[in-house]
């Protein structure tokens, strides 16, 4: 299976919404995706196979670091390295940014995603209690240090 990575475009949002609704208990709305695509501080990458769009990742630049806002892969394309490829490309694209550290929140029960992030060099740094409004689940806060400090260590 060959996978091509490209910037997401508004015309991709129907498929993004399908993957999103199948992936999360509280999916992002169309308006949230549109707003994220329009933000100059955001990057949105899609993974495409011959079947079309099968996964996406949104990251956004904040004062302290890049934040991973959303990552999802269609269920029948998981465990093939697509989320890894998407995030690694985003790390490359943002590597020259002095604030190229990354952070994210993930549900403490989402062990698959936590494992993915650990494989990519993220470490757990704290807990936000009751962060998720649907079930008051805690969020694990994870950080990945900037490339320069990786090289220095
Ligand atoms: C989490 C998610 C994005 C992973 O996408 P993916 O393309 O399957 O991930 P990868 O194939 O790159 O996985 C990389 C590594 O992460 C870990 N991992 C990912 N999914 C896993 C699973 N279901 N079970 C165990 N480990 C898993 C493994 O270590 C895997 O490496 P391996 O396959 O060589 O063992 C995907 O499962 C998904 O869309 N989940 C629903 C949405 C979600 O939870 N997003 C994260 C929100 S914070």
PDB file of C-alpha atoms and ligand atoms in Angstrom:
ATOM      1  CA  UNK A   1       0.000   0.000   0.000  1.00  0.00           C
ATOM      2  CA  UNK A   2       1.519   3.306  -1.011  1.00  0.00           C
ATOM      3  CA  UNK A   3       0.616   6.327   1.088  1.00  0.00           C
ATOM      4  CA  UNK A   4       0.976   9.894  -0.100  1.00  0.00           C
ATOM      5  CA  UNK A   5       0.950  12.823   2.303  1.00  0.00           C
ATOM      6  CA  UNK A   6      -0.580  16.162   1.271  1.00  0.00           C
ATOM      7  CA  UNK A   7      -1.946  19.280   2.914  1.00  0.00           C
ATOM      8  CA  UNK A   8      -5.633  18.803   3.700  1.00  0.00           C
ATOM      9  CA  UNK A   9      -8.030  20.956   1.702  1.00  0.00           C
ATOM     10  CA  UNK A  10     -11.653  21.970   2.315  1.00  0.00           C
ATOM     11  CA  UNK A  11     -12.807  19.423  -0.303  1.00  0.00           C
ATOM     12  CA  UNK A  12     -11.422  16.631   1.950  1.00  0.00           C
ATOM     13  CA  UNK A  13     -13.714  17.504   4.830  1.00  0.00           C
ATOM     14  CA  UNK A  14     -16.554  15.086   3.962  1.00  0.00           C
ATOM     15  CA  UNK A  15     -14.155  12.149   4.333  1.00  0.00           C
ATOM     16  CA  UNK A  16     -12.462  13.719   7.350  1.00  0.00           C
ATOM     17  CA  UNK A  17     -15.861  13.927   9.048  1.00  0.00           C
ATOM     18  CA  UNK A  18     -16.611  10.262   8.264  1.00  0.00           C
ATOM     19  CA  UNK A  19     -13.307   9.115   9.791  1.00  0.00           C
ATOM     20  CA  UNK A  20     -13.759  11.499  12.713  1.00  0.00           C
ATOM     21  CA  UNK A  21     -17.259  10.282  13.595  1.00  0.00           C
ATOM     22  CA  UNK A  22     -16.107   6.660  13.499  1.00  0.00           C
ATOM     23  CA  UNK A  23     -13.040   7.425  15.637  1.00  0.00           C
ATOM     24  CA  UNK A  24     -14.188   9.539  18.590  1.00  0.00           C
ATOM     25  CA  UNK A  25     -17.001   9.510  21.164  1.00  0.00           C
ATOM     26  CA  UNK A  26     -17.204  13.319  20.830  1.00  0.00           C
ATOM     27  CA  UNK A  27     -16.118  14.090  17.266  1.00  0.00           C
ATOM     28  CA  UNK A  28     -15.103  17.547  16.085  1.00  0.00           C
ATOM     29  CA  UNK A  29     -17.815  19.381  14.173  1.00  0.00           C
ATOM     30  CA  UNK A  30     -17.435  20.526  10.568  1.00  0.00           C
ATOM     31  CA  UNK A  31     -17.111  24.103  11.852  1.00  0.00           C
ATOM     32  CA  UNK A  32     -14.160  23.112  14.046  1.00  0.00           C
ATOM     33  CA  UNK A  33     -12.349  21.541  11.082  1.00  0.00           C
ATOM     34  CA  UNK A  34     -13.069  24.558   8.867  1.00  0.00           C
ATOM     35  CA  UNK A  35     -11.759  26.926  11.556  1.00  0.00           C
ATOM     36  CA  UNK A  36      -8.628  24.833  12.052  1.00  0.00           C
ATOM     37  CA  UNK A  37      -7.910  24.738   8.304  1.00  0.00           C
ATOM     38  CA  UNK A  38      -8.212  28.545   8.149  1.00  0.00           C
ATOM     39  CA  UNK A  39      -5.891  29.278  11.081  1.00  0.00           C
ATOM     40  CA  UNK A  40      -2.522  30.540   9.821  1.00  0.00           C
ATOM     41  CA  UNK A  41      -0.839  28.928  12.841  1.00  0.00           C
ATOM     42  CA  UNK A  42      -2.150  25.436  11.969  1.00  0.00           C
ATOM     43  CA  UNK A  43      -0.905  22.667   9.715  1.00  0.00           C
ATOM     44  CA  UNK A  44      -3.195  19.891   8.523  1.00  0.00           C
ATOM     45  CA  UNK A  45      -1.873  16.871   6.688  1.00  0.00           C
ATOM     46  CA  UNK A  46      -3.808  14.041   5.052  1.00  0.00           C
ATOM     47  CA  UNK A  47      -2.673  10.500   4.191  1.00  0.00           C
ATOM     48  CA  UNK A  48      -4.018   9.273   0.852  1.00  0.00           C
ATOM     49  CA  UNK A  49      -3.989   5.817  -0.687  1.00  0.00           C
ATOM     50  CA  UNK A  50      -5.519   4.693  -3.973  1.00  0.00           C
ATOM     51  CA  UNK A  51      -8.783   4.533  -1.968  1.00  0.00           C
ATOM     52  CA  UNK A  52      -8.563   8.233  -1.104  1.00  0.00           C
ATOM     53  CA  UNK A  53      -8.078   9.942   2.235  1.00  0.00           C
ATOM     54  CA  UNK A  54      -7.508   7.440   5.069  1.00  0.00           C
ATOM     55  CA  UNK A  55      -6.071   9.551   7.878  1.00  0.00           C
ATOM     56  CA  UNK A  56      -5.202  13.053   9.008  1.00  0.00           C
ATOM     57  CA  UNK A  57      -3.294  15.045  11.590  1.00  0.00           C
ATOM     58  CA  UNK A  58      -3.822  18.655  12.709  1.00  0.00           C
ATOM     59  CA  UNK A  59      -1.177  20.560  14.641  1.00  0.00           C
ATOM     60  CA  UNK A  60      -1.232  24.166  15.776  1.00  0.00           C
ATOM     61  CA  UNK A  61       1.546  26.519  16.901  1.00  0.00           C
ATOM     62  CA  UNK A  62       1.095  28.088  20.320  1.00  0.00           C
ATOM     63  CA  UNK A  63       3.416  30.345  22.330  1.00  0.00           C
ATOM     64  CA  UNK A  64       5.207  27.498  24.046  1.00  0.00           C
ATOM     65  CA  UNK A  65       5.113  24.636  21.517  1.00  0.00           C
ATOM     66  CA  UNK A  66       3.214  22.935  18.737  1.00  0.00           C
ATOM     67  CA  UNK A  67       0.039  21.249  19.947  1.00  0.00           C
ATOM     68  CA  UNK A  68      -1.245  18.048  18.372  1.00  0.00           C
ATOM     69  CA  UNK A  69      -4.920  18.938  17.975  1.00  0.00           C
ATOM     70  CA  UNK A  70      -6.285  15.828  16.251  1.00  0.00           C
ATOM     71  CA  UNK A  71      -4.956  12.591  14.732  1.00  0.00           C
ATOM     72  CA  UNK A  72      -7.152   9.830  13.330  1.00  0.00           C
ATOM     73  CA  UNK A  73      -6.844   6.964  10.858  1.00  0.00           C
ATOM     74  CA  UNK A  74      -9.733   5.038   9.266  1.00  0.00           C
ATOM     75  CA  UNK A  75     -10.291   1.824  11.231  1.00  0.00           C
ATOM     76  CA  UNK A  76      -9.473  -0.472   8.296  1.00  0.00           C
ATOM     77  CA  UNK A  77      -6.117   1.268   7.730  1.00  0.00           C
ATOM     78  CA  UNK A  78      -4.789   1.235  11.287  1.00  0.00           C
ATOM     79  CA  UNK A  79      -1.560  -0.460  12.476  1.00  0.00           C
ATOM     80  CA  UNK A  80       0.167   0.246   9.165  1.00  0.00           C
ATOM     81  CA  UNK A  81       2.233   3.183  10.370  1.00  0.00           C
ATOM     82  CA  UNK A  82      -0.013   5.900   8.903  1.00  0.00           C
ATOM     83  CA  UNK A  83      -0.355   8.007  12.080  1.00  0.00           C
ATOM     84  CA  UNK A  84       3.396   7.640  12.631  1.00  0.00           C
ATOM     85  CA  UNK A  85       4.137   8.790   9.073  1.00  0.00           C
ATOM     86  CA  UNK A  86       1.794  11.791   9.398  1.00  0.00           C
ATOM     87  CA  UNK A  87       3.277  12.964  12.687  1.00  0.00           C
ATOM     88  CA  UNK A  88       6.883  12.356  11.643  1.00  0.00           C
ATOM     89  CA  UNK A  89       6.326  14.491   8.527  1.00  0.00           C
ATOM     90  CA  UNK A  90       4.876  17.273  10.688  1.00  0.00           C
ATOM     91  CA  UNK A  91       7.917  17.086  12.997  1.00  0.00           C
ATOM     92  CA  UNK A  92      10.137  17.484   9.914  1.00  0.00           C
ATOM     93  CA  UNK A  93       8.146  20.402   8.523  1.00  0.00           C
ATOM     94  CA  UNK A  94       8.306  22.263  11.856  1.00  0.00           C
ATOM     95  CA  UNK A  95      11.877  21.298  12.790  1.00  0.00           C
ATOM     96  CA  UNK A  96      13.329  24.716  11.923  1.00  0.00           C
ATOM     97  CA  UNK A  97      10.859  26.471  14.241  1.00  0.00           C
ATOM     98  CA  UNK A  98      12.628  27.435  17.481  1.00  0.00           C
ATOM     99  CA  UNK A  99       9.492  26.291  19.329  1.00  0.00           C
ATOM    100  CA  UNK A 100       9.516  22.888  17.701  1.00  0.00           C
ATOM    101  CA  UNK A 101       8.601  21.052  20.908  1.00  0.00           C
ATOM    102  CA  UNK A 102       5.262  19.272  20.791  1.00  0.00           C
ATOM    103  CA  UNK A 103       2.559  18.711  23.363  1.00  0.00           C
ATOM    104  CA  UNK A 104      -0.849  17.045  23.442  1.00  0.00           C
ATOM    105  CA  UNK A 105      -3.618  15.776  25.679  1.00  0.00           C
ATOM    106  CA  UNK A 106      -4.907  12.219  25.388  1.00  0.00           C
ATOM    107  CA  UNK A 107      -7.585  10.331  27.307  1.00  0.00           C
ATOM    108  CA  UNK A 108      -5.942   8.225  30.017  1.00  0.00           C
ATOM    109  CA  UNK A 109      -7.960   5.227  28.721  1.00  0.00           C
ATOM    110  CA  UNK A 110      -6.669   5.630  25.126  1.00  0.00           C
ATOM    111  CA  UNK A 111      -3.765   3.232  25.562  1.00  0.00           C
ATOM    112  CA  UNK A 112      -3.289   2.696  21.807  1.00  0.00           C
ATOM    113  CA  UNK A 113      -2.791   6.395  21.192  1.00  0.00           C
ATOM    114  CA  UNK A 114      -0.539   6.739  24.258  1.00  0.00           C
ATOM    115  CA  UNK A 115       1.599   3.900  22.889  1.00  0.00           C
ATOM    116  CA  UNK A 116       1.749   5.615  19.485  1.00  0.00           C
ATOM    117  CA  UNK A 117       2.914   8.871  21.084  1.00  0.00           C
ATOM    118  CA  UNK A 118       5.501   7.102  23.251  1.00  0.00           C
ATOM    119  CA  UNK A 119       6.895   5.429  20.105  1.00  0.00           C
ATOM    120  CA  UNK A 120       7.263   8.937  18.638  1.00  0.00           C
ATOM    121  CA  UNK A 121       9.244  10.246  21.619  1.00  0.00           C
ATOM    122  CA  UNK A 122       6.474  11.813  23.717  1.00  0.00           C
ATOM    123  CA  UNK A 123       6.660  11.461  27.494  1.00  0.00           C
ATOM    124  CA  UNK A 124       3.889  11.775  30.072  1.00  0.00           C
ATOM    125  CA  UNK A 125       4.277  15.017  32.055  1.00  0.00           C
ATOM    126  CA  UNK A 126       1.053  15.392  34.013  1.00  0.00           C
ATOM    127  CA  UNK A 127      -2.686  14.936  34.294  1.00  0.00           C
ATOM    128  CA  UNK A 128      -5.552  17.358  33.676  1.00  0.00           C
ATOM    129  CA  UNK A 129      -8.309  16.123  35.959  1.00  0.00           C
ATOM    130  CA  UNK A 130     -11.775  15.791  34.389  1.00  0.00           C
ATOM    131  CA  UNK A 131     -10.585  17.400  31.141  1.00  0.00           C
ATOM    132  CA  UNK A 132     -13.072  15.614  28.860  1.00  0.00           C
ATOM    133  CA  UNK A 133     -16.547  17.025  29.331  1.00  0.00           C
ATOM    134  CA  UNK A 134     -18.480  13.981  28.053  1.00  0.00           C
ATOM    135  CA  UNK A 135     -17.416  11.632  30.868  1.00  0.00           C
ATOM    136  CA  UNK A 136     -15.117  13.816  33.017  1.00  0.00           C
ATOM    137  CA  UNK A 137     -12.208  11.575  32.050  1.00  0.00           C
ATOM    138  CA  UNK A 138      -8.712  12.760  32.918  1.00  0.00           C
ATOM    139  CA  UNK A 139      -6.282  13.811  30.187  1.00  0.00           C
ATOM    140  CA  UNK A 140      -2.681  12.697  30.143  1.00  0.00           C
ATOM    141  CA  UNK A 141      -0.431  15.614  29.144  1.00  0.00           C
ATOM    142  CA  UNK A 142       2.463  14.501  26.953  1.00  0.00           C
ATOM    143  CA  UNK A 143       5.492  16.409  25.647  1.00  0.00           C
ATOM    144  CA  UNK A 144       8.073  15.781  22.969  1.00  0.00           C
ATOM    145  CA  UNK A 145      11.192  17.905  23.284  1.00  0.00           C
ATOM    146  CA  UNK A 146      12.435  20.039  20.377  1.00  0.00           C
ATOM    147  CA  UNK A 147      14.796  18.348  17.934  1.00  0.00           C
ATOM    148  CA  UNK A 148      17.721  20.535  19.098  1.00  0.00           C
ATOM    149  CA  UNK A 149      17.515  19.237  22.678  1.00  0.00           C
ATOM    150  CA  UNK A 150      17.279  15.648  21.350  1.00  0.00           C
ATOM    151  CA  UNK A 151      20.505  16.200  19.426  1.00  0.00           C
ATOM    152  CA  UNK A 152      22.134  17.736  22.479  1.00  0.00           C
ATOM    153  CA  UNK A 153      21.267  14.817  24.739  1.00  0.00           C
TER     154      UNK A 153
HETATM  155  C1  LIG B   1      -4.424   6.177  17.545  1.00  0.00           C
HETATM  156  C2  LIG B   1      -4.443   6.040  16.004  1.00  0.00           C
HETATM  157  C3  LIG B   1      -4.388   7.452  15.400  1.00  0.00           C
HETATM  158  C4  LIG B   1      -3.209   5.233  15.568  1.00  0.00           C
HETATM  159  O1  LIG B   1      -3.142   5.237  14.146  1.00  0.00           O
HETATM  160  P1  LIG B   1      -2.310   4.096  13.361  1.00  0.00           P
HETATM  161  O2  LIG B   1      -2.079   4.596  11.982  1.00  0.00           O
HETATM  162  O3  LIG B   1      -2.983   2.795  13.520  1.00  0.00           O
HETATM  163  O4  LIG B   1      -0.931   4.100  14.197  1.00  0.00           O
HETATM  164  P2  LIG B   1       0.445   3.442  13.734  1.00  0.00           P
HETATM  165  O5  LIG B   1       0.200   2.305  12.807  1.00  0.00           O
HETATM  166  O6  LIG B   1       1.357   4.531  13.269  1.00  0.00           O
HETATM  167  O7  LIG B   1       0.959   2.852  15.134  1.00  0.00           O
HETATM  168  C5  LIG B   1       2.244   3.135  15.655  1.00  0.00           C
HETATM  169  C6  LIG B   1       2.432   2.398  16.952  1.00  0.00           C
HETATM  170  O8  LIG B   1       1.485   2.847  17.930  1.00  0.00           O
HETATM  171  C7  LIG B   1       1.037   1.714  18.726  1.00  0.00           C
HETATM  172  N1  LIG B   1      -0.355   1.417  18.421  1.00  0.00           N
HETATM  173  C8  LIG B   1      -1.154   2.076  17.559  1.00  0.00           C
HETATM  174  N2  LIG B   1      -2.389   1.500  17.535  1.00  0.00           N
HETATM  175  C9  LIG B   1      -2.348   0.475  18.407  1.00  0.00           C
HETATM  176  C10 LIG B   1      -3.294  -0.521  18.815  1.00  0.00           C
HETATM  177  N3  LIG B   1      -4.549  -0.554  18.303  1.00  0.00           N
HETATM  178  N4  LIG B   1      -2.915  -1.430  19.737  1.00  0.00           N
HETATM  179  C11 LIG B   1      -1.674  -1.413  20.253  1.00  0.00           C
HETATM  180  N5  LIG B   1      -0.716  -0.509  19.887  1.00  0.00           N
HETATM  181  C12 LIG B   1      -1.054   0.423  18.983  1.00  0.00           C
HETATM  182  C13 LIG B   1       1.902   0.542  18.291  1.00  0.00           C
HETATM  183  O9  LIG B   1       3.090   0.584  19.089  1.00  0.00           O
HETATM  184  C14 LIG B   1       2.201   0.892  16.849  1.00  0.00           C
HETATM  185  O10 LIG B   1       3.359   0.288  16.359  1.00  0.00           O
HETATM  186  P3  LIG B   1       3.279  -1.230  15.785  1.00  0.00           P
HETATM  187  O11 LIG B   1       2.065  -1.322  14.897  1.00  0.00           O
HETATM  188  O12 LIG B   1       4.587  -1.366  15.056  1.00  0.00           O
HETATM  189  O13 LIG B   1       3.168  -2.106  17.000  1.00  0.00           O
HETATM  190  C15 LIG B   1      -5.707   5.274  15.513  1.00  0.00           C
HETATM  191  O14 LIG B   1      -5.846   4.100  16.275  1.00  0.00           O
HETATM  192  C16 LIG B   1      -6.990   6.093  15.644  1.00  0.00           C
HETATM  193  O15 LIG B   1      -7.369   6.819  14.715  1.00  0.00           O
HETATM  194  N6  LIG B   1      -7.665   5.988  16.809  1.00  0.00           N
HETATM  195  C17 LIG B   1      -8.924   6.735  17.030  1.00  0.00           C
HETATM  196  C18 LIG B   1      -8.637   8.229  17.187  1.00  0.00           C
HETATM  197  C19 LIG B   1      -7.678   8.486  18.335  1.00  0.00           C
HETATM  198  O16 LIG B   1      -7.769   7.915  19.414  1.00  0.00           O
HETATM  199  N7  LIG B   1      -6.740   9.454  18.082  1.00  0.00           N
HETATM  200  C20 LIG B   1      -5.785   9.893  19.089  1.00  0.00           C
HETATM  201  C21 LIG B   1      -6.446  10.900  19.947  1.00  0.00           C
HETATM  202  S1  LIG B   1      -5.341  11.663  21.102  1.00  0.00           S
END
